[in-house]
mmCIF file of C-alpha atoms and ligand atoms in Angstrom:
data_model
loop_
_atom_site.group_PDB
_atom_site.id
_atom_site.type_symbol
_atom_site.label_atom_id
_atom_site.label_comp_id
_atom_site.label_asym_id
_atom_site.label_seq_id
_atom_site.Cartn_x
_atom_site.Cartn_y
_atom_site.Cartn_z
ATOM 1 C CA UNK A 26 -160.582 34.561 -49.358
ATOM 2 C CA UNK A 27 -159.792 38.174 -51.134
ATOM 3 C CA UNK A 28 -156.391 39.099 -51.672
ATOM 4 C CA UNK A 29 -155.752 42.778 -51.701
ATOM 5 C CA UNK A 30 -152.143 44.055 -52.421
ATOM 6 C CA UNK A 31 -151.505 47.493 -50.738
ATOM 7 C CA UNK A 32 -148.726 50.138 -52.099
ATOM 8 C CA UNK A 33 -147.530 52.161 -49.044
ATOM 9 C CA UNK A 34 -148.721 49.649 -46.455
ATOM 10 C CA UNK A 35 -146.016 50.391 -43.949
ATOM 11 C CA UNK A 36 -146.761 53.951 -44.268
ATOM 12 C CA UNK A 37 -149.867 56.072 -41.715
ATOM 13 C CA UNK A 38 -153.015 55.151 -43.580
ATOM 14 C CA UNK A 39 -151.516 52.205 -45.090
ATOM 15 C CA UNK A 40 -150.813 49.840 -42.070
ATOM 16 C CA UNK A 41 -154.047 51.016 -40.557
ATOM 17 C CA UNK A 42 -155.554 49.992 -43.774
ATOM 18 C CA UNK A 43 -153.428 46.720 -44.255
ATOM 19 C CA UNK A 44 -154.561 46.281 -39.931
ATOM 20 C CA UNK A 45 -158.557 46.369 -41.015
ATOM 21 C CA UNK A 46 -157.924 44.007 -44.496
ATOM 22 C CA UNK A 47 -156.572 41.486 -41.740
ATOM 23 C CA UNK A 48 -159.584 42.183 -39.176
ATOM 24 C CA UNK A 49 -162.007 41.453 -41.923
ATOM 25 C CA UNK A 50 -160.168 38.570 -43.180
ATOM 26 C CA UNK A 51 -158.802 39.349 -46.318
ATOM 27 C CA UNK A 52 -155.378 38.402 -46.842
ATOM 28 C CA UNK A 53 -153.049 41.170 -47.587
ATOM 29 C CA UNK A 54 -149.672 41.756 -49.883
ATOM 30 C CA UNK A 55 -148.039 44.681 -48.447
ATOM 31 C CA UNK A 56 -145.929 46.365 -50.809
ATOM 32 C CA UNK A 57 -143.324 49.117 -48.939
ATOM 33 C CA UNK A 58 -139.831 50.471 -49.745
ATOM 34 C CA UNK A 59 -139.221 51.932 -46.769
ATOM 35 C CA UNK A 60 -138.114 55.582 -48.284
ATOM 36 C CA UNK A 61 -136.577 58.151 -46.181
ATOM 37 C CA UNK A 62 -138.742 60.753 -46.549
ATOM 38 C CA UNK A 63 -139.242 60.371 -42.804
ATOM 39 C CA UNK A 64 -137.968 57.737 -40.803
ATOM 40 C CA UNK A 65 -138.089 53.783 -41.908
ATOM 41 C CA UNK A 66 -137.829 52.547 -38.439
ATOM 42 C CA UNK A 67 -141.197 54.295 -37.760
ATOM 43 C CA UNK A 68 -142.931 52.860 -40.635
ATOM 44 C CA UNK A 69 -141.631 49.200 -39.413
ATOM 45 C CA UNK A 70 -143.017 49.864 -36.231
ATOM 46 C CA UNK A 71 -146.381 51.241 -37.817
ATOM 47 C CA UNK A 72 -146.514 47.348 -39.370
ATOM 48 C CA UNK A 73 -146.182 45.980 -35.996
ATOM 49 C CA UNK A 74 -149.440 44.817 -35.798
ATOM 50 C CA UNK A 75 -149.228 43.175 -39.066
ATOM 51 C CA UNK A 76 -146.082 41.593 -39.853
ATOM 52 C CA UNK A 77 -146.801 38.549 -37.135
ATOM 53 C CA UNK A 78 -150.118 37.865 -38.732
ATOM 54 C CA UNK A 79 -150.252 34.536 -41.170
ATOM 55 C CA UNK A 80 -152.577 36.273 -43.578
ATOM 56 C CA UNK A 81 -150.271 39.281 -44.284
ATOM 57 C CA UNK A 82 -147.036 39.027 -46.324
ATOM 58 C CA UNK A 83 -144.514 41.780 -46.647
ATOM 59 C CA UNK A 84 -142.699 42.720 -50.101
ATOM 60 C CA UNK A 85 -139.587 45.504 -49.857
ATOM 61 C CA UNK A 86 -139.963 46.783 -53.138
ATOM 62 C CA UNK A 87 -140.012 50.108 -54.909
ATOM 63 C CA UNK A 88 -143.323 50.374 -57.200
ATOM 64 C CA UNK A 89 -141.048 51.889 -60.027
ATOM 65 C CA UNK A 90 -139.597 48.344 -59.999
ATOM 66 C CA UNK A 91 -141.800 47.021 -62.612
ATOM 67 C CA UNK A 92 -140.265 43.084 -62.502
ATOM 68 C CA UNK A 93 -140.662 43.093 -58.775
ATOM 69 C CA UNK A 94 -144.589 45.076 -59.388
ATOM 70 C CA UNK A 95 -144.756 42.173 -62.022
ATOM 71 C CA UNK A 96 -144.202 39.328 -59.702
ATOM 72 C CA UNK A 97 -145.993 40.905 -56.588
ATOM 73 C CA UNK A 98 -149.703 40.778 -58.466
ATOM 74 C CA UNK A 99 -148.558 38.106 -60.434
ATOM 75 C CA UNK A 100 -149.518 35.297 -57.594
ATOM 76 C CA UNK A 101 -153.564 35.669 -56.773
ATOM 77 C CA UNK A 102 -153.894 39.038 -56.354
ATOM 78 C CA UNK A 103 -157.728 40.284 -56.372
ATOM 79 C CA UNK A 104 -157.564 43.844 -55.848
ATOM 80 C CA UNK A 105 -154.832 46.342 -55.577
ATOM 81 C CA UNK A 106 -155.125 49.137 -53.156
ATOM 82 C CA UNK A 107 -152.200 52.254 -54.038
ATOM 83 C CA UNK A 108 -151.623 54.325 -51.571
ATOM 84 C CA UNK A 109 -147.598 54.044 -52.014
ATOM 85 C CA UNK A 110 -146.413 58.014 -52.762
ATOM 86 C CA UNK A 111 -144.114 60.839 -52.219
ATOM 87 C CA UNK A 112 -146.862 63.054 -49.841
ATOM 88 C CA UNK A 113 -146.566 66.620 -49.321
ATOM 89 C CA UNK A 114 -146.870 69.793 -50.757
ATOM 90 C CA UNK A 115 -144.043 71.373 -49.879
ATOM 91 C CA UNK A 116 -141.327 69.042 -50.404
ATOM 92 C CA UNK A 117 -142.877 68.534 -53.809
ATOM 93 C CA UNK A 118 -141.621 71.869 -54.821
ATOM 94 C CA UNK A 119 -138.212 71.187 -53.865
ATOM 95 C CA UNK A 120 -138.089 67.921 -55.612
ATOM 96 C CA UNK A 121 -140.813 67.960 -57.995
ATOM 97 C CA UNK A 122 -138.618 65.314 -60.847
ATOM 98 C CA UNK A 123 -138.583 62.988 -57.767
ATOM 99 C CA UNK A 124 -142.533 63.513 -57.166
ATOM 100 C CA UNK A 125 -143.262 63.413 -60.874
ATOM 101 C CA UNK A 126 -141.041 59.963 -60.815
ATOM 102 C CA UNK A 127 -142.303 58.321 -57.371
ATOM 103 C CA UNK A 128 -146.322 59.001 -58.290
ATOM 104 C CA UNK A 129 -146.457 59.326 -62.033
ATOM 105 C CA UNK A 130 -144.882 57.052 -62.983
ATOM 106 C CA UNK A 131 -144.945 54.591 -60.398
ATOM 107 C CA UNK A 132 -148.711 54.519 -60.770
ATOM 108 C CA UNK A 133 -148.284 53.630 -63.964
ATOM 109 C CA UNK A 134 -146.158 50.844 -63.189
ATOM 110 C CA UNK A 135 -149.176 49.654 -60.751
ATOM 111 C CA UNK A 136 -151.853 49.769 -63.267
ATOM 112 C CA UNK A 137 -149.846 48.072 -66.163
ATOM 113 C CA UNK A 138 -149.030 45.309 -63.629
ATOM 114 C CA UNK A 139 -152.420 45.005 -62.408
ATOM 115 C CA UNK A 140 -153.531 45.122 -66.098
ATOM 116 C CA UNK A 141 -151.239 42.280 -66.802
ATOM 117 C CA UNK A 142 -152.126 40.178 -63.978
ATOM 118 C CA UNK A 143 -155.440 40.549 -64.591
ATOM 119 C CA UNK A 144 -156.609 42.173 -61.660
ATOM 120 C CA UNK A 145 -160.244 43.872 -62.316
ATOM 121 C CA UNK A 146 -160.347 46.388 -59.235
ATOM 122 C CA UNK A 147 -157.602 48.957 -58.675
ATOM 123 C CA UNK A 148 -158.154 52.029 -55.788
ATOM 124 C CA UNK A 149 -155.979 55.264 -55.959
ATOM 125 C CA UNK A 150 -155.440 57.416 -53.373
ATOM 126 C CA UNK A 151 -155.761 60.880 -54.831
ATOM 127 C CA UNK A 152 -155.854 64.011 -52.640
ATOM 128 C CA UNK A 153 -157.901 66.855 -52.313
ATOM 129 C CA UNK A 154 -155.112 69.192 -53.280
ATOM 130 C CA UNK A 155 -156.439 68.481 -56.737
ATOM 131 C CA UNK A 156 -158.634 71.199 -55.954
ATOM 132 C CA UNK A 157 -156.196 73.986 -55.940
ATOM 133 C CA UNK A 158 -157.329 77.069 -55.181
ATOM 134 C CA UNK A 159 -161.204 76.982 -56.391
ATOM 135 C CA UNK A 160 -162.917 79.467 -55.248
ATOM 136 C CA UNK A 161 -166.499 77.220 -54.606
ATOM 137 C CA UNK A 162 -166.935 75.278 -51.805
ATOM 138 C CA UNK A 163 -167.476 72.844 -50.829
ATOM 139 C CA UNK A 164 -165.430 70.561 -53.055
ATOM 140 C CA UNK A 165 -167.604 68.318 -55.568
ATOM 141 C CA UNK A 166 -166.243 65.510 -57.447
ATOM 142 C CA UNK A 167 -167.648 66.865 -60.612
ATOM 143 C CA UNK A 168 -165.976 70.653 -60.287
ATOM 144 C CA UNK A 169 -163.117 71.620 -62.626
ATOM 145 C CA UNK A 170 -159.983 70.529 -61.070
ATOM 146 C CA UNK A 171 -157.476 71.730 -63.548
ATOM 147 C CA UNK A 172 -155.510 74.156 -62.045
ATOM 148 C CA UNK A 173 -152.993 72.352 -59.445
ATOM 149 C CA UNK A 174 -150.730 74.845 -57.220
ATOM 150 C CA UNK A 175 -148.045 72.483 -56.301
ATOM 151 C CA UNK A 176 -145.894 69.307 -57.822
ATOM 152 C CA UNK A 177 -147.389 67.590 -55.704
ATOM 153 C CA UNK A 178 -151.258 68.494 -56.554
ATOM 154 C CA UNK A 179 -150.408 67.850 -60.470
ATOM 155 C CA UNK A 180 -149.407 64.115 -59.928
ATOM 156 C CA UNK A 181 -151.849 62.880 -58.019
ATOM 157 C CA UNK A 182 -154.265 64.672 -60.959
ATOM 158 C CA UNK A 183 -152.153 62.903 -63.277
ATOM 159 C CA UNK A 184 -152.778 59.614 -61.316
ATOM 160 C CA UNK A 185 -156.358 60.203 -61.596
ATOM 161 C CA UNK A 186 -155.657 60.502 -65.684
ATOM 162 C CA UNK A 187 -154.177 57.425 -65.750
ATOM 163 C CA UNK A 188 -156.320 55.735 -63.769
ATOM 164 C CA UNK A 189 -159.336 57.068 -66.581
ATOM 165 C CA UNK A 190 -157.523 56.354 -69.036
ATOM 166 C CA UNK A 191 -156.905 52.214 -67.874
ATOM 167 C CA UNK A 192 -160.384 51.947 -66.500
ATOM 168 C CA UNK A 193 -161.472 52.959 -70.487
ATOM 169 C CA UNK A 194 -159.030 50.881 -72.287
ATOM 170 C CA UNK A 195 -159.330 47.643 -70.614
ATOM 171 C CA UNK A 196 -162.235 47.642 -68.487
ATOM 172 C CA UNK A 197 -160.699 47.824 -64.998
ATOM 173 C CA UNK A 198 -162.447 48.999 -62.234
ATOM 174 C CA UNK A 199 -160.877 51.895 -60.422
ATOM 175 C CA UNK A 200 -161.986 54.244 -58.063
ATOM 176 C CA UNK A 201 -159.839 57.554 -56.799
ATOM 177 C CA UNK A 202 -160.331 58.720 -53.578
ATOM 178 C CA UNK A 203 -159.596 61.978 -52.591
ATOM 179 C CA UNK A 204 -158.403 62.249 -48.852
ATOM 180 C CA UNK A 205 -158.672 64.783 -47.263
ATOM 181 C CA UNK A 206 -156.227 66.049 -44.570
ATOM 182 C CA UNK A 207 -156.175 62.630 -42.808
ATOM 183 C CA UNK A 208 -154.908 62.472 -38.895
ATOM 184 C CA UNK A 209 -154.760 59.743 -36.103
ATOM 185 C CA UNK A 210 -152.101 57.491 -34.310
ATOM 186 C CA UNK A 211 -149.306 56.770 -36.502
ATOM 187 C CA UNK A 212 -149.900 60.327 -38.855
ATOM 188 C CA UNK A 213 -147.004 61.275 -40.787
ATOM 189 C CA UNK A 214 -144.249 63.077 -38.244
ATOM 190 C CA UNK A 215 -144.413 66.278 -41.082
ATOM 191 C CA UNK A 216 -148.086 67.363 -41.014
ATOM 192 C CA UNK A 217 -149.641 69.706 -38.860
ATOM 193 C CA UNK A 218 -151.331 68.523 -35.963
ATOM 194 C CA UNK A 219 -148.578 65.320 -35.485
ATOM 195 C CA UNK A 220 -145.443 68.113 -35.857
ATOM 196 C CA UNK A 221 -147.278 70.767 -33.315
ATOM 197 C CA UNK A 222 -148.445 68.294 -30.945
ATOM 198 C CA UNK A 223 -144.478 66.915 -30.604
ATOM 199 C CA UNK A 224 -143.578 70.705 -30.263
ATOM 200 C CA UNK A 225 -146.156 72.029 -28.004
ATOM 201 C CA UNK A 226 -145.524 69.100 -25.362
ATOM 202 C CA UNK A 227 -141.917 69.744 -25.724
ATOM 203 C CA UNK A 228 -142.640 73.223 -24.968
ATOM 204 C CA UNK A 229 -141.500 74.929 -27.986
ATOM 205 C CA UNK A 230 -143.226 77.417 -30.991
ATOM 206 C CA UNK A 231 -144.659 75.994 -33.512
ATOM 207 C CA UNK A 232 -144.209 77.411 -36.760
ATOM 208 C CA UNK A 233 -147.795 78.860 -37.888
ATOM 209 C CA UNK A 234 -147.844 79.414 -41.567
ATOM 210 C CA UNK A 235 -150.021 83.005 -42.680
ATOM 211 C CA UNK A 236 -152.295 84.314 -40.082
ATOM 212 C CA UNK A 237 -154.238 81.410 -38.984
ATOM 213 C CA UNK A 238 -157.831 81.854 -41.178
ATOM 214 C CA UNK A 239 -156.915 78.864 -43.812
ATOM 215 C CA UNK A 240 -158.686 75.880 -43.185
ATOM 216 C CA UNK A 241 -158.786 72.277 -43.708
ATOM 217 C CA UNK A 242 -161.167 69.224 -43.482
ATOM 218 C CA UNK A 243 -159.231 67.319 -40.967
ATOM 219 C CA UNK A 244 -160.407 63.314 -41.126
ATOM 220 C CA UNK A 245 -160.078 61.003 -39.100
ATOM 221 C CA UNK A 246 -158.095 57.683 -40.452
ATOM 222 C CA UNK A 247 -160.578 55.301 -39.330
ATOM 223 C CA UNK A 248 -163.149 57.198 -41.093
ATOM 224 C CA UNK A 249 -160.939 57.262 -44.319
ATOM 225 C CA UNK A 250 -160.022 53.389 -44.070
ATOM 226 C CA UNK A 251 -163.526 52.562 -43.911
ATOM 227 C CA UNK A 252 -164.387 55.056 -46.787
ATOM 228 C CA UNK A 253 -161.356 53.045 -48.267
ATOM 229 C CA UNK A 254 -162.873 49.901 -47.827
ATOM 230 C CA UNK A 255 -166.343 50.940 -48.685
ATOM 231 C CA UNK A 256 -164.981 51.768 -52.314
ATOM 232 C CA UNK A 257 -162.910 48.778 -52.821
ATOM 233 C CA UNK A 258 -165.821 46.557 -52.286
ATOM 234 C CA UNK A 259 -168.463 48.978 -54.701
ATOM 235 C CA UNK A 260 -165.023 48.865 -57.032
ATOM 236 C CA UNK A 261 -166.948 49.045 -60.606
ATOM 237 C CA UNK A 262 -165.999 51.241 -63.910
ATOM 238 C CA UNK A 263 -164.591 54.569 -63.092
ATOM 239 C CA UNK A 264 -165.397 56.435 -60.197
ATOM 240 C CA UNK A 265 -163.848 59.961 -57.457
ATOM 241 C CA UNK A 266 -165.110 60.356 -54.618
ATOM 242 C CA UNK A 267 -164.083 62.813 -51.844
ATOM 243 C CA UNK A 268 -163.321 61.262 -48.629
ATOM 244 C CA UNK A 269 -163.297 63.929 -46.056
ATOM 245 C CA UNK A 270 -165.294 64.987 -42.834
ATOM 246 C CA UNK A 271 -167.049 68.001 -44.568
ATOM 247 C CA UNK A 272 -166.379 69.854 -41.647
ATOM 248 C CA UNK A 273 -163.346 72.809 -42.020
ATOM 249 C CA UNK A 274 -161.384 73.978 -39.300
ATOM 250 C CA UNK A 275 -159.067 76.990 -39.349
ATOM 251 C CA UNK A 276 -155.868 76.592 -38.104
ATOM 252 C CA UNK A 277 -156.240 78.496 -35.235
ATOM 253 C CA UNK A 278 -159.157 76.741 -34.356
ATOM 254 C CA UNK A 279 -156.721 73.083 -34.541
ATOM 255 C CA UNK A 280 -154.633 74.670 -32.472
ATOM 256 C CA UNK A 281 -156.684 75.485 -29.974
ATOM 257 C CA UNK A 282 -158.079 72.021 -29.914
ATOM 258 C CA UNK A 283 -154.467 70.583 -29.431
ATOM 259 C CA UNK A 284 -153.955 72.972 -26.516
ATOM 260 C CA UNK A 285 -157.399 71.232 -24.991
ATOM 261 C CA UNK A 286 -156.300 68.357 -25.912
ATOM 262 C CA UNK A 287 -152.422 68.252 -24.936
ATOM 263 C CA UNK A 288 -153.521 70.579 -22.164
ATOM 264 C CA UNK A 289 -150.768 72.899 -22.627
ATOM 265 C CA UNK A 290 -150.837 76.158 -24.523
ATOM 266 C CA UNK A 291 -148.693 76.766 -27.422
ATOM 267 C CA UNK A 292 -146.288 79.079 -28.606
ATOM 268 C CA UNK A 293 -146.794 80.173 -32.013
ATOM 269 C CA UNK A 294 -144.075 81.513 -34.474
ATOM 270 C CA UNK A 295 -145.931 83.636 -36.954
ATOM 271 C CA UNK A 296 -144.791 82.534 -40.821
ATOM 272 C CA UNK A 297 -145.847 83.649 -44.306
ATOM 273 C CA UNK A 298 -148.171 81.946 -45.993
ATOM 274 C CA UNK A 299 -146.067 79.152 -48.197
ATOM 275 C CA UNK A 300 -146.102 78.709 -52.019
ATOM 276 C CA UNK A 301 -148.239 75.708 -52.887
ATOM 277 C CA UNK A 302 -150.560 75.515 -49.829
ATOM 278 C CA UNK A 303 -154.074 76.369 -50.547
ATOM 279 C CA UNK A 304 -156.328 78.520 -48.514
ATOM 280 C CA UNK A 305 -158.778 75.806 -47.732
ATOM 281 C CA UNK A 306 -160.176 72.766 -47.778
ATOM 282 C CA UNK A 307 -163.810 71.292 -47.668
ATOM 283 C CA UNK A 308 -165.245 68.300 -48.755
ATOM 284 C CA UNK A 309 -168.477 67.778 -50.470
ATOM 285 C CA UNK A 310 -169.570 64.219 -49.223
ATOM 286 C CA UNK A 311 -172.445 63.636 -51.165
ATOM 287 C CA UNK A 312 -171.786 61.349 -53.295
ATOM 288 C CA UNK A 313 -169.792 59.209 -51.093
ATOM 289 C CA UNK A 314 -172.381 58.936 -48.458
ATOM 290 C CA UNK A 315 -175.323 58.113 -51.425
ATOM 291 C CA UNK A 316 -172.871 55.729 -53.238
ATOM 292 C CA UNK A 317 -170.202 54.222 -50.852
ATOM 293 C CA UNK A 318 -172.592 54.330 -47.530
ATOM 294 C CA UNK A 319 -169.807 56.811 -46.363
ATOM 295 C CA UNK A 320 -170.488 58.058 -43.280
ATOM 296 C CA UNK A 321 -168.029 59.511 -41.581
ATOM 297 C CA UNK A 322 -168.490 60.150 -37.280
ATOM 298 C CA UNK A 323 -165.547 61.477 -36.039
ATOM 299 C CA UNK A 324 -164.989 64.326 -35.021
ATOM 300 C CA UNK A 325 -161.897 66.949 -34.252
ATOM 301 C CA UNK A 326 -162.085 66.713 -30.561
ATOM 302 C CA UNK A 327 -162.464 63.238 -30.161
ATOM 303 C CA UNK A 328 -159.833 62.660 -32.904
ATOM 304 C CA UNK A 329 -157.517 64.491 -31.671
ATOM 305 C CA UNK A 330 -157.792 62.509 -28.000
ATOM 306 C CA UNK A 331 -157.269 59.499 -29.834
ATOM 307 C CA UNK A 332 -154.131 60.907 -31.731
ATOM 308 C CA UNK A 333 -152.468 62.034 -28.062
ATOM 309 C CA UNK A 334 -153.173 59.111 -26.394
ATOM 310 C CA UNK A 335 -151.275 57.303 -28.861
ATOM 311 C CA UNK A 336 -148.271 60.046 -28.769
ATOM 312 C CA UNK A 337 -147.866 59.849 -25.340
HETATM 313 P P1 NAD B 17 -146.932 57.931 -45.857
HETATM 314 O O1 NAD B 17 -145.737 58.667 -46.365
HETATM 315 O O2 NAD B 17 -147.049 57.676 -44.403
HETATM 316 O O3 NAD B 17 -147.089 56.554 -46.628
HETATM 317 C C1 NAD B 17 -146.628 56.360 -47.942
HETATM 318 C C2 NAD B 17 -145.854 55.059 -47.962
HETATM 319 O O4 NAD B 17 -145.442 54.829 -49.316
HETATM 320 C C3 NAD B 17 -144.584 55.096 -47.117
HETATM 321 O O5 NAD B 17 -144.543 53.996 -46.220
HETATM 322 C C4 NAD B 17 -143.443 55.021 -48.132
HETATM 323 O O6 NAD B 17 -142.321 54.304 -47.658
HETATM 324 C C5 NAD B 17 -144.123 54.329 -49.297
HETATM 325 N N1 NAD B 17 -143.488 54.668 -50.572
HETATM 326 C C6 NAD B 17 -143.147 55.904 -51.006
HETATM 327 N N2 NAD B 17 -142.560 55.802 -52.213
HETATM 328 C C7 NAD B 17 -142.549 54.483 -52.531
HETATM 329 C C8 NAD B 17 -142.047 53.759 -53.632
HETATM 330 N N3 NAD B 17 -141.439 54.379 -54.656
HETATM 331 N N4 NAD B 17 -142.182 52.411 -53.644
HETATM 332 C C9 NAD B 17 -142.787 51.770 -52.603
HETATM 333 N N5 NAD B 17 -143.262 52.415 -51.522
HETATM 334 C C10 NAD B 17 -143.133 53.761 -51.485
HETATM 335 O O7 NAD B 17 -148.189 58.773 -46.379
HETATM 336 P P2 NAD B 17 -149.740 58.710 -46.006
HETATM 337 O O8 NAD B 17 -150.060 59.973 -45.309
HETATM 338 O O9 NAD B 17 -150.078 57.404 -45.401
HETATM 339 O O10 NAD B 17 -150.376 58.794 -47.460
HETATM 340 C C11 NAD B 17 -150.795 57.650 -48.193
HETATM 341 C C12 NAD B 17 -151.380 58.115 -49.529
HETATM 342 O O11 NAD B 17 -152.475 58.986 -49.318
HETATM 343 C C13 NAD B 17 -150.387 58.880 -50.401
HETATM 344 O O12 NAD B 17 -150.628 58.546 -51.750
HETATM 345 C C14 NAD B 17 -150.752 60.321 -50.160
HETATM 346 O O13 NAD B 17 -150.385 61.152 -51.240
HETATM 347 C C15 NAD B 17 -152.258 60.205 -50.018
HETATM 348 N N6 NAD B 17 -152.852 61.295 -49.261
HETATM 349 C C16 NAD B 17 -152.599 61.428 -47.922
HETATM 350 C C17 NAD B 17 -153.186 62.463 -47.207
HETATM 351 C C18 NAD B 17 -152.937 62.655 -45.742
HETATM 352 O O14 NAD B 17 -153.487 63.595 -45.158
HETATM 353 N N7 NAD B 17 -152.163 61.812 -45.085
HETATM 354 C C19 NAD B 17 -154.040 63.378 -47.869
HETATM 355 C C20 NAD B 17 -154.269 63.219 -49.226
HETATM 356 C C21 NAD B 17 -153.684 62.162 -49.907
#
């Protein structure tokens, strides 16, 4: 039986993740400090599923805590999944030490305590923002990515340096995925699609940020837990690999999908475009789908029935 410790597990793609470890009979360590960015009594519910289950085992610990990251991997750990982070763009430019802290250094504290325990695989959940504002699309793994427009993009590129620079110097196995824009039941209460839905249904504007032509490669979070799972298995030497849909949708086109979806038409509150958020995103999938047997099949629409029926 694997054991797979997860950073973040109580968070949105981390209890769905921690869910399918459990289906397919790994046992899990889920490792969670229940921060504030939005609110813990959501992410306790998001582990609902989990926290009954005999195979899954719940640590309240902060991954800067390197005793406590010491003694988590220390007992049979086989792989470590870390998802655990301070997300989003724009609250990375308010607090960017805190950022820098939270997913610097914390990974660091994950891959020295994986190092030490022994552990051979190791996934990182990077993020397309990596990207910045490149002007070719779509998105390879092998383009330049050196040229971050928010806090937030320049950790998780950071990660991804550490992550090389472990996988080198002591022959781990680590693979960085880049997610990109990733949606479903349970999303995180400050992106897009979860915030507007919650405003549209309550009847009220939503806040539209530059004039609706920037674009992102919404993905569905089954189809990034099973790209998820896909790498940990394949874990071996250093890999990236994108994890989107490859398919970009302007944001006027989301919203008009939410107002098919939600059935209701929204209300839109025109805003300047906001320092840090790039024009658009786009996956190249390639080399996930050749290596990884990505394969991603779900698309906005159906998504985004999937994501109301769970909000209502
Ligand atoms: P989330 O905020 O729902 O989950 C993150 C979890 O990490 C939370 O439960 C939080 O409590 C926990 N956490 C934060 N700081 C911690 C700390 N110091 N110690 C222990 N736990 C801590 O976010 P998410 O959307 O599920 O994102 C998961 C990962 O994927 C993050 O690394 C994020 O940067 C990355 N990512 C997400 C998206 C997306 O669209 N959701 C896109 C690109 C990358």
């Amino acid at each position: 039986m694997t054991t797979v410790a997860v950073t973040g597990a109580a968070g949105f793609i981390g209890s769905h993740l921690c869910e399918a470890l459990l289906a397919r009979g790994d046992r899990v360590v889920g490792i969670d400090c229940f921060d504030d960015f939005y609110d813990p009594a959501i992410k306790r519910a998001n582990l609902a599923n989990c926290t009954p289950h005999e195979d899954f085992r719940l640590i309240e610990a902060d991954i800067r805590d390197r005793d406590a990251m010491n003694a988590a991997l220390a007992d049979g750990v086989d792989a470590v999944v870390h998802l655990a982070a301070r997300a989003g763009v724009r609250p990375s430019i308010e607090q960017p030490v805190l950022y820098t802290d939270v997913n610097v250094n914390g990974t660091v504290v994950m891959l020295e305590a994986a190092r030490q325990a022994g552990i051979q695989r190791f996934v990182f959940a990077s993020s397309s923002s990596v990207y910045g504002n490149n002007p070719k699309v779509p998105f390879a793994e092998t383009d330049r990515v050196d040229d971050p427009i928010s806090p937030y993009a320049a950790t998780k590129k950071a990660g991804e340096l550490l992550c090389h620079t472990y996988a080198h110097l002591f022959a781990m196995n680590i693979t960085c995925l880049r997610f990109f824009t990733v949606y479903g039941p349970r999303q995180r209460p400050d992106l897009a699609i979860h915030k507007f839905a919650r405003l549209m249904r309550a009847g009220q504007p939503i806040p539209v940020f530059g004039d609706g032509s920037t674009s992102r490669d919404y993905t569905y979070v089954a189809d990034t837990v099973d790209g998820v799972l896909r790498a940990l298995d394949r874990c071996s030497r250093y890999h990236i690999y994108n994890l989107g849909e490859s398919e970009p949708v302007t944001l006027s086109d989301l919203i008009a999908a939410l107002e098919t979806a939600l059935d209701k038409k929204a209300v839109i509150d025109r805003r300047p475009m906001q320092p840090g958020d790039v024009t658009r995103t786009f996956a190249d999938t390639a080399l996930a789908r050749r290596e990884l047997g990505y394969n991603p099949g779900t698309g906005l629409a159906d998504g985004l029935q999937r994501f109301t029926a769970w909000l209502d």
